[in-house]
CSV table of C-alpha atoms and ligand atoms in Angstrom, one decimal:
chain,number,residue,atom,x,y,z
A,1,MET,CA,-2.5,34.0,-35.8
A,2,HIS,CA,-5.8,32.4,-37.7
A,3,ARG,CA,-6.7,35.1,-39.9
A,4,LEU,CA,-10.5,36.2,-39.5
A,5,LYS,CA,-12.5,35.4,-42.7
A,6,CYS,CA,-15.9,36.5,-41.7
A,7,ILE,CA,-17.3,38.1,-38.6
A,8,GLY,CA,-21.2,38.1,-37.5
A,9,VAL,CA,-22.4,41.1,-36.2
A,10,LEU,CA,-26.1,41.6,-33.9
A,11,THR,CA,-27.9,43.7,-31.7
A,12,SER,CA,-29.5,42.3,-28.3
A,13,GLY,CA,-31.5,43.0,-25.3
A,14,GLY,CA,-33.3,46.6,-25.2
A,15,ASP,CA,-32.7,48.7,-28.5
A,16,ALA,CA,-30.6,51.9,-28.0
A,17,PRO,CA,-30.6,55.1,-30.5
A,18,GLY,CA,-27.1,54.9,-32.2
A,19,MET,CA,-26.9,50.8,-32.4
A,20,ASN,CA,-27.4,51.4,-36.2
A,21,ALA,CA,-24.4,53.8,-36.3
A,22,ALA,CA,-22.3,51.1,-34.7
A,23,ILE,CA,-23.5,48.4,-36.8
A,24,ARG,CA,-22.9,50.5,-39.7
A,25,ALA,CA,-19.1,51.0,-38.7
A,26,VAL,CA,-18.6,47.4,-37.8
A,27,VAL,CA,-19.5,46.5,-41.4
A,28,ARG,CA,-17.5,49.1,-43.3
A,29,THR,CA,-14.4,48.5,-41.0
A,30,ALA,CA,-14.6,44.7,-41.6
A,31,ILE,CA,-15.1,45.1,-45.5
A,32,PHE,CA,-12.2,47.6,-45.4
A,33,ASN,CA,-10.2,45.2,-44.0
A,34,ASN,CA,-11.1,42.2,-46.6
A,35,ILE,CA,-13.2,40.5,-43.8
A,36,GLN,CA,-16.8,39.0,-44.8
A,37,VAL,CA,-19.5,40.4,-42.4
A,38,LYS,CA,-22.7,38.7,-41.9
A,39,ALA,CA,-25.7,40.2,-40.3
A,40,ILE,CA,-27.6,38.0,-37.4
A,41,TYR,CA,-30.8,39.0,-37.0
A,42,LYS,CA,-32.7,39.3,-33.5
A,43,GLY,CA,-29.9,38.8,-31.3
A,44,TYR,CA,-29.0,35.1,-30.1
A,45,GLN,CA,-32.3,34.3,-31.4
A,46,GLY,CA,-31.3,34.7,-34.9
A,47,LEU,CA,-27.8,32.6,-33.9
A,48,ILE,CA,-29.8,29.7,-33.1
A,49,SER,CA,-32.2,29.7,-35.8
A,50,GLY,CA,-30.0,30.8,-38.3
A,51,GLU,CA,-31.8,33.9,-39.5
A,52,ILE,CA,-28.4,35.4,-41.1
A,53,ARG,CA,-27.2,37.1,-44.3
A,54,GLN,CA,-24.2,38.6,-45.8
A,55,LEU,CA,-24.0,42.6,-45.5
A,56,TYR,CA,-22.4,45.1,-48.1
A,57,THR,CA,-21.2,48.3,-47.8
A,58,ASP,CA,-24.8,49.7,-49.3
A,59,ASP,CA,-26.8,47.8,-46.8
A,60,VAL,CA,-25.7,50.1,-44.0
A,61,SER,CA,-26.2,53.1,-46.1
A,62,TYR,CA,-28.7,56.2,-44.6
A,63,ILE,CA,-28.8,54.2,-41.1
A,64,ILE,CA,-26.5,56.8,-39.3
A,65,ASP,CA,-29.6,58.7,-38.3
A,66,ARG,CA,-31.9,56.1,-37.5
A,67,GLY,CA,-32.8,55.1,-34.0
A,68,GLY,CA,-33.9,51.5,-33.2
A,69,THR,CA,-31.6,48.3,-34.7
A,70,ILE,CA,-32.0,47.4,-38.5
A,71,LEU,CA,-30.8,44.1,-37.1
A,72,LYS,CA,-34.0,43.8,-34.7
A,73,THR,CA,-33.4,42.7,-31.5
A,74,ALA,CA,-34.9,40.1,-28.8
A,75,ARG,CA,-34.8,38.7,-25.3
A,76,CYS,CA,-33.5,35.0,-25.9
A,77,LEU,CA,-34.2,32.7,-22.7
A,78,GLU,CA,-32.6,29.7,-25.1
A,79,PHE,CA,-29.4,30.9,-25.3
A,80,LYS,CA,-29.2,31.0,-21.3
A,81,THR,CA,-29.3,27.1,-21.7
A,82,PRO,CA,-26.5,25.0,-23.0
A,83,GLU,CA,-28.2,23.2,-25.5
A,84,GLY,CA,-29.4,26.7,-27.2
A,85,ARG,CA,-25.7,27.9,-27.2
A,86,GLN,CA,-24.3,24.4,-28.6
A,87,ARG,CA,-27.0,25.3,-31.6
A,88,ALA,CA,-25.9,28.6,-31.9
A,89,TYR,CA,-22.3,27.4,-32.2
A,90,ASP,CA,-23.3,24.7,-34.7
A,91,THR,CA,-25.0,28.0,-36.9
A,92,MET,CA,-21.8,29.6,-36.5
A,93,VAL,CA,-19.8,26.8,-37.8
A,94,ARG,CA,-22.3,26.0,-40.9
A,95,GLU,CA,-22.0,29.9,-41.7
A,96,GLY,CA,-18.5,29.8,-41.6
A,97,ILE,CA,-18.5,33.2,-39.1
A,98,ASP,CA,-15.1,32.8,-37.0
A,99,GLY,CA,-15.4,36.1,-34.7
A,100,LEU,CA,-18.6,37.8,-33.3
A,101,VAL,CA,-19.2,41.5,-32.9
A,102,VAL,CA,-22.2,41.6,-29.9
A,103,ILE,CA,-24.0,45.2,-29.4
A,104,GLY,CA,-25.9,45.4,-26.3
A,105,GLY,CA,-26.2,45.8,-22.3
A,106,ASP,CA,-24.8,43.9,-19.6
A,107,GLY,CA,-27.3,41.0,-20.4
A,108,THR,CA,-25.9,40.7,-23.9
A,109,PHE,CA,-22.4,40.7,-22.5
A,110,THR,CA,-23.2,37.9,-19.7
A,111,GLY,CA,-23.9,35.6,-22.3
A,112,ALA,CA,-21.3,36.9,-24.9
A,113,ARG,CA,-18.9,35.9,-21.8
A,114,VAL,CA,-20.2,32.4,-21.2
A,115,PHE,CA,-20.9,31.4,-25.2
A,116,GLY,CA,-17.0,32.6,-25.7
A,117,GLN,CA,-15.7,30.8,-23.0
A,118,GLU,CA,-17.4,27.5,-24.0
A,119,PHE,CA,-16.7,27.2,-27.6
A,120,ASN,CA,-13.3,29.2,-27.7
A,121,ILE,CA,-14.9,31.8,-29.7
A,122,PRO,CA,-13.3,35.6,-30.0
A,123,ILE,CA,-16.2,37.9,-29.4
A,124,VAL,CA,-16.1,41.7,-28.5
A,125,GLY,CA,-18.5,43.8,-27.3
A,126,VAL,CA,-20.1,47.4,-28.1
A,127,PRO,CA,-22.2,48.6,-25.4
A,128,GLY,CA,-25.7,49.6,-26.7
A,129,THR,CA,-27.9,50.7,-23.9
A,130,ILE,CA,-29.5,54.3,-22.5
A,131,ASP,CA,-29.1,52.9,-19.0
A,132,ASN,CA,-25.4,54.2,-19.1
A,133,ASP,CA,-25.1,50.8,-16.3
A,134,LEU,CA,-21.9,49.2,-17.6
A,135,TYR,CA,-18.7,49.4,-15.7
A,136,GLY,CA,-15.1,50.7,-17.3
A,137,THR,CA,-16.9,53.2,-19.7
A,138,ASP,CA,-17.7,56.6,-19.0
A,139,SER,CA,-20.7,56.4,-21.7
A,140,THR,CA,-22.9,53.9,-23.4
A,141,ILE,CA,-24.2,54.3,-26.6
A,142,GLY,CA,-27.9,55.6,-26.5
A,143,TYR,CA,-27.4,57.1,-23.1
A,144,ASP,CA,-26.5,60.8,-24.4
A,145,THR,CA,-29.8,60.5,-26.7
A,146,ALA,CA,-32.2,59.4,-24.3
A,147,LEU,CA,-30.8,62.1,-21.8
A,148,ASN,CA,-31.5,64.5,-24.4
A,149,THR,CA,-35.1,63.2,-25.1
A,150,ILE,CA,-35.9,63.3,-21.2
A,151,VAL,CA,-34.7,67.3,-21.3
A,152,GLU,CA,-37.1,67.9,-23.9
A,153,ALA,CA,-40.0,66.1,-22.5
A,154,VAL,CA,-39.5,67.7,-19.1
A,155,ASP,CA,-39.1,71.2,-20.3
A,156,LYS,CA,-42.6,70.8,-21.6
A,157,ILE,CA,-43.6,69.5,-18.5
A,158,ARG,CA,-42.1,72.3,-16.6
A,159,ASP,CA,-44.4,74.9,-18.4
A,160,THR,CA,-47.6,73.3,-17.1
A,161,ALA,CA,-46.2,72.6,-13.7
A,162,ALA,CA,-45.2,76.2,-13.6
A,163,SER,CA,-48.5,77.6,-14.7
A,164,HIS,CA,-50.5,75.3,-12.3
A,165,GLU,CA,-47.6,75.3,-9.3
A,166,ARG,CA,-47.6,71.6,-9.0
A,167,LEU,CA,-45.8,69.2,-8.2
A,168,PHE,CA,-44.4,66.7,-10.9
A,169,LEU,CA,-43.0,63.3,-10.3
A,170,ILE,CA,-41.5,62.5,-13.4
A,171,GLU,CA,-40.5,58.8,-14.1
A,172,VAL,CA,-37.5,58.0,-16.1
A,173,MET,CA,-35.6,54.7,-17.3
A,174,GLY,CA,-32.4,53.2,-16.6
A,175,ARG,CA,-33.1,50.0,-14.7
A,176,ASP,CA,-31.4,49.8,-11.3
A,177,ALA,CA,-28.9,52.8,-12.4
A,178,GLY,CA,-29.5,56.5,-11.5
A,179,PHE,CA,-27.5,58.2,-14.3
A,180,LEU,CA,-30.5,59.1,-16.4
A,181,ALA,CA,-32.4,60.5,-13.4
A,182,LEU,CA,-29.2,62.4,-11.6
A,183,ASN,CA,-28.2,64.0,-15.1
A,184,GLY,CA,-31.6,65.0,-16.3
A,185,ALA,CA,-32.4,66.5,-13.2
A,186,ILE,CA,-29.3,68.9,-13.6
A,187,ALA,CA,-30.0,69.5,-17.0
A,188,VAL,CA,-33.7,70.4,-16.5
A,189,GLY,CA,-33.2,72.4,-13.5
A,190,ALA,CA,-35.4,70.0,-11.4
A,191,GLU,CA,-36.0,70.1,-8.0
A,192,ALA,CA,-34.2,66.7,-7.0
A,193,ALA,CA,-33.6,63.3,-8.2
A,194,ILE,CA,-34.7,60.1,-6.4
A,195,ILE,CA,-32.1,57.3,-7.4
A,196,PRO,CA,-31.7,53.8,-6.6
A,197,GLU,CA,-28.0,54.1,-5.9
A,198,PHE,CA,-28.9,56.3,-2.7
A,199,ALA,CA,-32.0,54.5,-1.5
A,200,THR,CA,-30.3,52.5,1.1
A,201,GLN,CA,-28.4,55.4,2.3
A,202,GLU,CA,-30.7,58.1,3.3
A,203,ASP,CA,-34.5,59.1,2.9
A,204,GLN,CA,-34.4,60.9,-0.1
A,205,LEU,CA,-38.0,61.7,0.4
A,206,GLU,CA,-37.5,63.2,3.5
A,207,ARG,CA,-34.7,65.2,2.4
A,208,LEU,CA,-37.0,66.3,-0.6
A,209,ILE,CA,-39.7,67.5,2.0
A,210,GLN,CA,-37.3,69.4,4.2
A,211,ASN,CA,-35.4,71.3,1.4
A,212,GLY,CA,-38.6,72.5,1.0
A,213,PHE,CA,-40.9,72.0,-2.3
A,214,HIS,CA,-43.8,73.4,0.0
A,215,LYS,CA,-41.9,76.3,-0.5
A,216,MET,CA,-42.5,75.8,-4.0
A,217,LYS,CA,-40.9,78.3,-6.2
A,218,HIS,CA,-43.6,78.2,-9.1
A,219,SER,CA,-43.3,74.4,-9.5
A,220,SER,CA,-41.1,71.6,-8.5
A,221,ILE,CA,-40.0,68.9,-10.7
A,222,VAL,CA,-38.5,65.7,-9.0
A,223,LEU,CA,-37.1,62.8,-11.7
A,224,VAL,CA,-37.4,59.8,-10.1
A,225,SER,CA,-35.8,56.1,-11.7
A,226,GLU,CA,-37.5,53.5,-12.5
A,227,SER,CA,-35.9,51.2,-10.3
A,228,ASP,CA,-38.0,49.0,-7.6
A,229,THR,CA,-35.7,50.1,-5.3
A,230,THR,CA,-36.8,53.6,-5.4
A,231,GLY,CA,-40.4,52.5,-5.7
A,232,GLY,CA,-40.7,54.4,-9.1
A,233,ALA,CA,-42.9,57.6,-9.3
A,234,VAL,CA,-46.0,56.1,-8.7
A,235,GLY,CA,-44.7,54.5,-5.3
A,236,ILE,CA,-43.0,58.2,-4.4
A,237,ALA,CA,-46.4,59.5,-5.1
A,238,ASN,CA,-48.2,57.4,-3.0
A,239,GLN,CA,-45.8,58.0,-0.3
A,240,LEU,CA,-46.0,61.9,-0.6
A,241,LYS,CA,-49.7,61.7,-0.6
A,242,GLU,CA,-49.9,60.0,2.7
A,243,ARG,CA,-48.0,63.2,4.2
A,244,GLY,CA,-50.9,65.4,2.3
A,245,PHE,CA,-48.9,66.4,-0.8
A,246,ASN,CA,-50.8,66.1,-4.1
A,247,PRO,CA,-48.1,65.1,-6.7
A,248,LYS,CA,-48.7,64.5,-10.3
A,249,VAL,CA,-47.2,61.7,-12.2
A,250,THR,CA,-45.7,61.3,-15.3
A,251,ILE,CA,-44.1,58.0,-16.7
A,252,LEU,CA,-41.7,59.0,-19.6
A,253,GLY,CA,-41.7,55.4,-21.0
A,254,HIS,CA,-40.6,54.2,-24.0
A,255,ILE,CA,-40.0,57.4,-25.8
A,256,GLN,CA,-37.1,57.4,-24.2
A,257,ARG,CA,-35.6,54.6,-26.1
A,258,GLY,CA,-36.5,55.9,-29.5
A,259,GLY,CA,-35.5,58.6,-31.7
A,260,ALA,CA,-32.6,60.0,-34.2
A,261,PRO,CA,-29.4,59.6,-31.9
A,262,SER,CA,-27.4,62.4,-30.9
A,263,ALA,CA,-24.3,63.5,-32.6
A,264,THR,CA,-22.5,62.8,-29.3
A,265,ASP,CA,-24.2,59.0,-29.6
A,266,ARG,CA,-23.4,58.5,-33.4
A,267,VAL,CA,-19.6,59.3,-32.9
A,268,LEU,CA,-19.4,57.4,-30.1
A,269,ALA,CA,-21.1,54.5,-32.0
A,270,SER,CA,-18.8,54.9,-34.8
A,271,ARG,CA,-15.6,55.1,-33.1
A,272,SER,CA,-16.5,51.7,-31.0
A,273,GLY,CA,-17.8,50.0,-34.1
A,274,VAL,CA,-14.1,50.8,-35.5
A,275,ALA,CA,-12.3,49.5,-32.4
A,276,ALA,CA,-14.3,46.5,-32.1
A,277,VAL,CA,-13.5,44.9,-35.6
A,278,ASP,CA,-9.8,46.2,-34.9
A,279,ALA,CA,-9.6,44.5,-31.9
A,280,LEU,CA,-10.9,41.2,-33.3
A,281,ILE,CA,-8.4,41.7,-36.2
A,282,GLN,CA,-5.7,42.1,-33.1
A,283,GLY,CA,-6.7,39.1,-31.8
A,284,GLN,CA,-8.5,40.2,-28.8
A,285,ARG,CA,-11.6,38.8,-27.3
A,286,GLY,CA,-14.1,38.7,-24.4
A,287,VAL,CA,-13.9,42.7,-24.2
A,288,MET,CA,-16.2,45.4,-24.2
A,289,MET,CA,-15.4,48.8,-26.3
A,290,GLY,CA,-15.5,51.5,-23.4
A,291,ILE,CA,-14.7,55.1,-23.6
A,292,VAL,CA,-12.4,56.5,-20.8
A,293,ASN,CA,-11.5,60.7,-21.1
A,294,ASN,CA,-12.6,59.9,-24.8
A,295,LYS,CA,-10.1,57.1,-25.4
A,296,ILE,CA,-11.3,54.1,-26.7
A,297,VAL,CA,-10.3,51.5,-24.1
A,298,GLN,CA,-10.8,47.8,-24.0
A,299,VAL,CA,-12.6,46.2,-20.7
A,300,PRO,CA,-12.9,42.7,-20.3
A,301,PHE,CA,-16.7,41.3,-19.9
A,302,SER,CA,-16.2,39.8,-16.6
A,303,GLU,CA,-15.6,43.8,-15.5
A,304,ALA,CA,-18.2,45.4,-17.8
A,305,ILE,CA,-20.9,43.2,-15.9
A,306,LYS,CA,-19.9,43.2,-12.4
A,307,ASP,CA,-22.8,46.0,-11.6
A,308,GLU,CA,-20.6,48.3,-9.6
A,309,LYS,CA,-20.7,51.1,-11.6
A,310,LEU,CA,-20.7,54.2,-9.1
A,311,ILE,CA,-22.9,57.6,-9.5
A,312,ASP,CA,-20.7,60.6,-9.2
A,313,LYS,CA,-21.3,61.6,-5.8
A,314,HIS,CA,-20.6,65.3,-6.5
A,315,LEU,CA,-23.1,65.4,-9.0
A,316,VAL,CA,-25.7,64.7,-6.3
A,317,ASP,CA,-24.0,67.8,-4.4
A,318,ILE,CA,-24.1,69.7,-7.4
A,319,LEU,CA,-28.0,69.3,-7.8
A,320,GLN,CA,-28.6,70.1,-4.3
A,321,VAL,CA,-26.6,73.2,-4.3
A,322,LEU,CA,-28.5,74.1,-7.6
A,323,CYS,CA,-31.9,73.5,-6.8
A,324,VAL,CA,-32.9,75.8,-4.2
B,1,ADP,P1,-29.3,43.7,-22.0
B,1,ADP,O1,-28.2,43.2,-22.9
B,1,ADP,O2,-29.8,45.2,-22.5
B,1,ADP,O3,-29.2,43.9,-20.8
B,1,ADP,P2,-30.8,41.4,-21.5
B,1,ADP,O4,-30.7,41.5,-20.0
B,1,ADP,O5,-32.2,40.8,-22.1
B,1,ADP,O6,-30.5,42.8,-22.4
B,1,ADP,O7,-30.1,40.4,-22.2
B,1,ADP,C1,-29.8,40.1,-23.8
B,1,ADP,C2,-29.6,38.4,-23.9
B,1,ADP,O8,-28.9,38.0,-23.3
B,1,ADP,C3,-31.0,38.0,-23.3
B,1,ADP,O9,-32.0,37.6,-23.8
B,1,ADP,C4,-30.0,36.3,-23.4
B,1,ADP,O10,-29.9,35.9,-24.5
B,1,ADP,C5,-28.6,37.0,-23.0
B,1,ADP,N1,-28.2,36.4,-21.8
B,1,ADP,C6,-28.6,37.4,-20.8
B,1,ADP,N2,-27.8,36.7,-19.5
B,1,ADP,C7,-27.5,35.5,-19.9
B,1,ADP,C8,-26.6,34.5,-19.2
B,1,ADP,N3,-26.6,34.4,-18.3
B,1,ADP,N4,-26.6,33.5,-19.7
B,1,ADP,C9,-26.6,33.1,-21.6
B,1,ADP,N5,-27.2,34.1,-22.3
B,1,ADP,C10,-27.7,35.4,-21.3
């Protein structure tokens, strides 16, 4: 087996709290194993343009508690073209980088899969996204922190909702996945969650009305996924207005992406970062580091991105039982 001499690390796509903890783990594990490690800035963009520098242990001191990513991130359209990926490969050769750790979401791994196959490069992934929408892992780095941010914000909104006996629709992130909305709803004791996974199976709005928030305890809180499938909080509010309700809309927005990572995300990021470098050393490629039943597992990129991660129906049932 060809021994790895130098690996590159990058963060790509949407930032997520805990990415820095993962970078730190990658850098220190590589150095521990006498492998050079180079920072690639702004995701695949930096790989194309050559924004790269070697990292040392000290470069990742005092970052475990910081949200965002010290490597910056970007969406890079050029990487979707064969010419762009050729330029990225040329940079890798020039820099002497013979393996990559990419930290990001499904777009990042889609790109990594194509790139790795095209140029026969060992690439492993670390799932960093608040959306938790990668298949083959129980959780992604940043998801727990975002969930906690949602809980903190909604607890505050609840005070106003209760004081004025109001119905609040609170839109949360998650792209086309309802994990944040559903688990957030359970965690704040919301009356309901409207999530994309069930949009085609039932009229969630009708159920909501029948379950009777016109009974209005003291207030009603409904978490709505941002997805186009649900129509978001504004879409649901418009439908409710047509039926004579007067909901208030709050869109939590980007506060959900920032902030210091939770202990759970820091530990997950540290374990995943170590595992990623170990996987490269063992000659693995084309796999994402997932976590299942508290064990790190290697999930092929093709599996991770297949867009089929299912919501646990049991959680939907729990919410219904508890919200009465
Ligand atoms: P995330 O990784 O958070 O899902 P994006 O979907 O924006 O974020 O993807 C991040 C980057 O991955 C894109 O900006 C692009 O550079 C790269 N990428 C995404 N899809 C592809 C693809 N089909 N082919 C090549 N690169 C891709």
